[in-house]
PDB file of C-alpha atoms in Angstrom:
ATOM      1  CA  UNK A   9     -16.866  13.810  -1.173  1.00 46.00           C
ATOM      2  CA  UNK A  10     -17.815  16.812  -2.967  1.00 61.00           C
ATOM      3  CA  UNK A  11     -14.566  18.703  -5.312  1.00 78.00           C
ATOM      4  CA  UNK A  12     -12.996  15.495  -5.165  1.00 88.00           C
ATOM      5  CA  UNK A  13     -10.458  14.752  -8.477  1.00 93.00           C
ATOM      6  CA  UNK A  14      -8.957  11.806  -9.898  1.00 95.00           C
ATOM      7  CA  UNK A  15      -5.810  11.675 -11.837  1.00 96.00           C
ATOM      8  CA  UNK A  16      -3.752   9.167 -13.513  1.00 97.00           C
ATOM      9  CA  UNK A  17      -0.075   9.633 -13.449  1.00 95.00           C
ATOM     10  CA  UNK A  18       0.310   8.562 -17.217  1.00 96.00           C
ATOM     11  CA  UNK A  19      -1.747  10.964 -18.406  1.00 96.00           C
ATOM     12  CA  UNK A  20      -0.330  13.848 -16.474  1.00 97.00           C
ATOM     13  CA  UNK A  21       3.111  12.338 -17.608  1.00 95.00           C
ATOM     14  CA  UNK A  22       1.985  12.258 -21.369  1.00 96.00           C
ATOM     15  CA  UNK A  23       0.507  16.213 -21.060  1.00 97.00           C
ATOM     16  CA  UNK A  24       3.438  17.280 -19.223  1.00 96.00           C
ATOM     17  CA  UNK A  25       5.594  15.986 -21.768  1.00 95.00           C
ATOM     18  CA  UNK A  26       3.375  17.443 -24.773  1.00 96.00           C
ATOM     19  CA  UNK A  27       3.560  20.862 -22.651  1.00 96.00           C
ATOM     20  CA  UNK A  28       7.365  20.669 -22.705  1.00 95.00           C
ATOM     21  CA  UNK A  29       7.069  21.940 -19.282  1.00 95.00           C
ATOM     22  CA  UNK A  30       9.622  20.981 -16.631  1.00 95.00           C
ATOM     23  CA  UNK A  31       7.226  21.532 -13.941  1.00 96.00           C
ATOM     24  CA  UNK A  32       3.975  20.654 -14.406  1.00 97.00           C
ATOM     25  CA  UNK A  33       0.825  21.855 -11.516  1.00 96.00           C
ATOM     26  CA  UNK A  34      -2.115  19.660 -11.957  1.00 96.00           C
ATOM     27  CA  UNK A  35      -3.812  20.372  -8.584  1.00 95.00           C
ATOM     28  CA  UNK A  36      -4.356  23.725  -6.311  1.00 93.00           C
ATOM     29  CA  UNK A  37      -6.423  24.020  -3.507  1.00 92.00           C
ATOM     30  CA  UNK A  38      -6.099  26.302  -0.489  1.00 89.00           C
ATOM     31  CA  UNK A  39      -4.534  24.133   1.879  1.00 92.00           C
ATOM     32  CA  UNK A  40      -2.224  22.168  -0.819  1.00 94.00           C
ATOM     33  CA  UNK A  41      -1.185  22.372  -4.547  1.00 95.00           C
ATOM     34  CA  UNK A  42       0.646  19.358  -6.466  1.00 97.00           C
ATOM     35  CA  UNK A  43       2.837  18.675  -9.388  1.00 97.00           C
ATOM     36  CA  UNK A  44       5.071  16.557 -11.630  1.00 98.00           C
ATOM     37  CA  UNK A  45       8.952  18.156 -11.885  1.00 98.00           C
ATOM     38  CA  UNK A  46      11.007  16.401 -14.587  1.00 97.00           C
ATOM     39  CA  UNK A  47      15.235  16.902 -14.351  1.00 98.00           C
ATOM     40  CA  UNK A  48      16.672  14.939 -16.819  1.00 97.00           C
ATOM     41  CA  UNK A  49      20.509  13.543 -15.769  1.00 97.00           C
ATOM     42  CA  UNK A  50      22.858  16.320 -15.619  1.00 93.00           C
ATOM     43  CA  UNK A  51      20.582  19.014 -15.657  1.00 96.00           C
ATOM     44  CA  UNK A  52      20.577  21.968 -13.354  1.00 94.00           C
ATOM     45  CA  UNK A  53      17.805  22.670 -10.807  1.00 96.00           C
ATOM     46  CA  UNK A  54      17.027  26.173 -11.105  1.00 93.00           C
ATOM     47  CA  UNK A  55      14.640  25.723  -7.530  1.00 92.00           C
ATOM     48  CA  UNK A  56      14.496  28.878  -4.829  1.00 92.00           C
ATOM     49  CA  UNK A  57      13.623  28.078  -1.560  1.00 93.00           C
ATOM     50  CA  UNK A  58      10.079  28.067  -1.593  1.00 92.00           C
ATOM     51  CA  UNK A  59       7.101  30.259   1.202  1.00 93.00           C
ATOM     52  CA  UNK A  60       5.161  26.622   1.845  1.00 95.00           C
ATOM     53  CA  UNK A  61       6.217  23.439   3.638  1.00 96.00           C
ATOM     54  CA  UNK A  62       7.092  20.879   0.120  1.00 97.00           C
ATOM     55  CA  UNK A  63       7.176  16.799  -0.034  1.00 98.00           C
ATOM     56  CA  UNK A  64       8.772  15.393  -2.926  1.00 98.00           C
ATOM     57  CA  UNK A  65       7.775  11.554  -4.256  1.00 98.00           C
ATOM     58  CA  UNK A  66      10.554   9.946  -6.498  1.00 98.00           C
ATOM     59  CA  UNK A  67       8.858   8.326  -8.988  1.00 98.00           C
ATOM     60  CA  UNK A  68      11.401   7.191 -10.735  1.00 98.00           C
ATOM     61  CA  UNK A  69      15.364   8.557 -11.246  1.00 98.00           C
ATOM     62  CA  UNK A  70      18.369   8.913  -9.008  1.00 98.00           C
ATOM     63  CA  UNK A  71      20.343  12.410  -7.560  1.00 98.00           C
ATOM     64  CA  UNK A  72      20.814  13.772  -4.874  1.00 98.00           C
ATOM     65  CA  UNK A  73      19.168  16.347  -2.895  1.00 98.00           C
ATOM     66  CA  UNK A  74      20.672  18.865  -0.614  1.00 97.00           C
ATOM     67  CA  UNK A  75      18.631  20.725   1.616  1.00 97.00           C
ATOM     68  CA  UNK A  76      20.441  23.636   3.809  1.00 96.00           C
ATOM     69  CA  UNK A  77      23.952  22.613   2.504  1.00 95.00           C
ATOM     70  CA  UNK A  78      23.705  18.826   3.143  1.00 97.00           C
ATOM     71  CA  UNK A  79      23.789  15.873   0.909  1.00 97.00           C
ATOM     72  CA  UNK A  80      20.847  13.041   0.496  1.00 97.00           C
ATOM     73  CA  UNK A  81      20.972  10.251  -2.380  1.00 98.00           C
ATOM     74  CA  UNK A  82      17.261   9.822  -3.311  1.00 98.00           C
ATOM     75  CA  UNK A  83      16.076   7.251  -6.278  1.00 98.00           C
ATOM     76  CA  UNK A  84      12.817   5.614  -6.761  1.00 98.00           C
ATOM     77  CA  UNK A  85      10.435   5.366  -4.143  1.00 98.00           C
ATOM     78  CA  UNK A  86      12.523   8.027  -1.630  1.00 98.00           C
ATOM     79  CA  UNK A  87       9.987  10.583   0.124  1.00 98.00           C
ATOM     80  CA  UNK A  88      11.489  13.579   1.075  1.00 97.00           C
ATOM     81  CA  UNK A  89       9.905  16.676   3.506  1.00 98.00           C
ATOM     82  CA  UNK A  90      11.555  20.261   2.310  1.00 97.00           C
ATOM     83  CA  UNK A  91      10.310  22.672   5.291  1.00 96.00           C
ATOM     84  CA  UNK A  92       9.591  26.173   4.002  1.00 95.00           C
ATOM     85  CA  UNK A  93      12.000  28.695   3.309  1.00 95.00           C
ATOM     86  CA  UNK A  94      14.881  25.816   2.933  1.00 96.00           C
ATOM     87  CA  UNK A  95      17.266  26.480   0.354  1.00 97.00           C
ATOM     88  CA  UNK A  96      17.520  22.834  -2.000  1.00 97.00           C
ATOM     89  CA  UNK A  97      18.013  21.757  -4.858  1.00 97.00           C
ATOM     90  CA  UNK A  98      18.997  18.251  -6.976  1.00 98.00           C
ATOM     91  CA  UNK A  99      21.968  17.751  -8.384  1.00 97.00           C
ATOM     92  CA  UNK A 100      24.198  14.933 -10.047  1.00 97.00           C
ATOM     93  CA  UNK A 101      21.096  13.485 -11.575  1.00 98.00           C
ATOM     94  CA  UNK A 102      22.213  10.277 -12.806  1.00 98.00           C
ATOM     95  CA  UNK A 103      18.753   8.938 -14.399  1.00 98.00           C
ATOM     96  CA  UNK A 104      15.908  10.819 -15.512  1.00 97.00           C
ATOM     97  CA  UNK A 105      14.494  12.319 -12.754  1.00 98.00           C
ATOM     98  CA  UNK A 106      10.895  12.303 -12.015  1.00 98.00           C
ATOM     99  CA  UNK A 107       9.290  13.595  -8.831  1.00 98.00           C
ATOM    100  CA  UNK A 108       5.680  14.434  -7.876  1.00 98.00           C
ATOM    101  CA  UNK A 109       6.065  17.617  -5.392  1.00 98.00           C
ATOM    102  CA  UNK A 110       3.051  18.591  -2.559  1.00 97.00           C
ATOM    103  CA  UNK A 111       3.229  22.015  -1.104  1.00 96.00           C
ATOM    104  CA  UNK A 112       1.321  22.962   1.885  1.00 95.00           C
ATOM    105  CA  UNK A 113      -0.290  25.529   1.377  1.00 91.00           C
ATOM    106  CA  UNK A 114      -0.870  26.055  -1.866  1.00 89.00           C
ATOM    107  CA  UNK A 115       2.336  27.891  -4.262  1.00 86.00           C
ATOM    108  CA  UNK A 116       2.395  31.072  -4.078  1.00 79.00           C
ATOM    109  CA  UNK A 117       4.218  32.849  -7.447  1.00 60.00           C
ATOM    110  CA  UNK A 118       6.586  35.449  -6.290  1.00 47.00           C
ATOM    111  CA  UNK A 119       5.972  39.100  -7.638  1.00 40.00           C
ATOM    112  CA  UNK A 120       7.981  40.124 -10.415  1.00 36.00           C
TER     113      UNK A 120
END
């Protein structure tokens, strides 16, 4: 499969934390683009709703999400679908919260 690219999670981990980057992109392609989001407990999520379709893998942590005013626990392993244009965000992060997030298509930036 041609354009094809591997990554390992602890080395995205280890550059994201180097970076001192909350949100780190490691992949973007037309149809999709893919990154690790840190929250550490009792931080805010700063999140607008986003233009693209978004899946969020727990990796490791516990909060809870709410998505269009309603409440979901997530914690390790939880997969969560965020259609576009939703308005979420974590909150009561309890343990280090680490997520890799999919958007379909591709993140757009927002103009300034």
């Amino acid at each position: 499969m041609s354009g094809q690219q591997i990554f390992e999670l602890t080395a995205l981990e280890s550059l994201q934390e180097s970076k001192g980057e909350r949100y780190l992109e490691f992949l973007r392609a037309p149809a999709m683009s893919a990154g690790l989001y840190t929250l550490a407990p009792d931080a805010s999520d700063p999140q607008l709703p986003h233009r693209e379709d978004e899946l969020y893998v727990v990796l490791a942590g516990r909060a809870e999400l709410r998505v269009d005013g309603t409440d979901h626990p997530v914690a390790t392993g939880t997969v969560c679908y965020v259609p576009a244009a939703a308005v979420h965000c974590f909150h009561t992060i309890t343990e280090e919260l680490r997520i890799l997030v999919l958007f379909a298509p591709a993140e757009t930036v927002a103009a300034a």
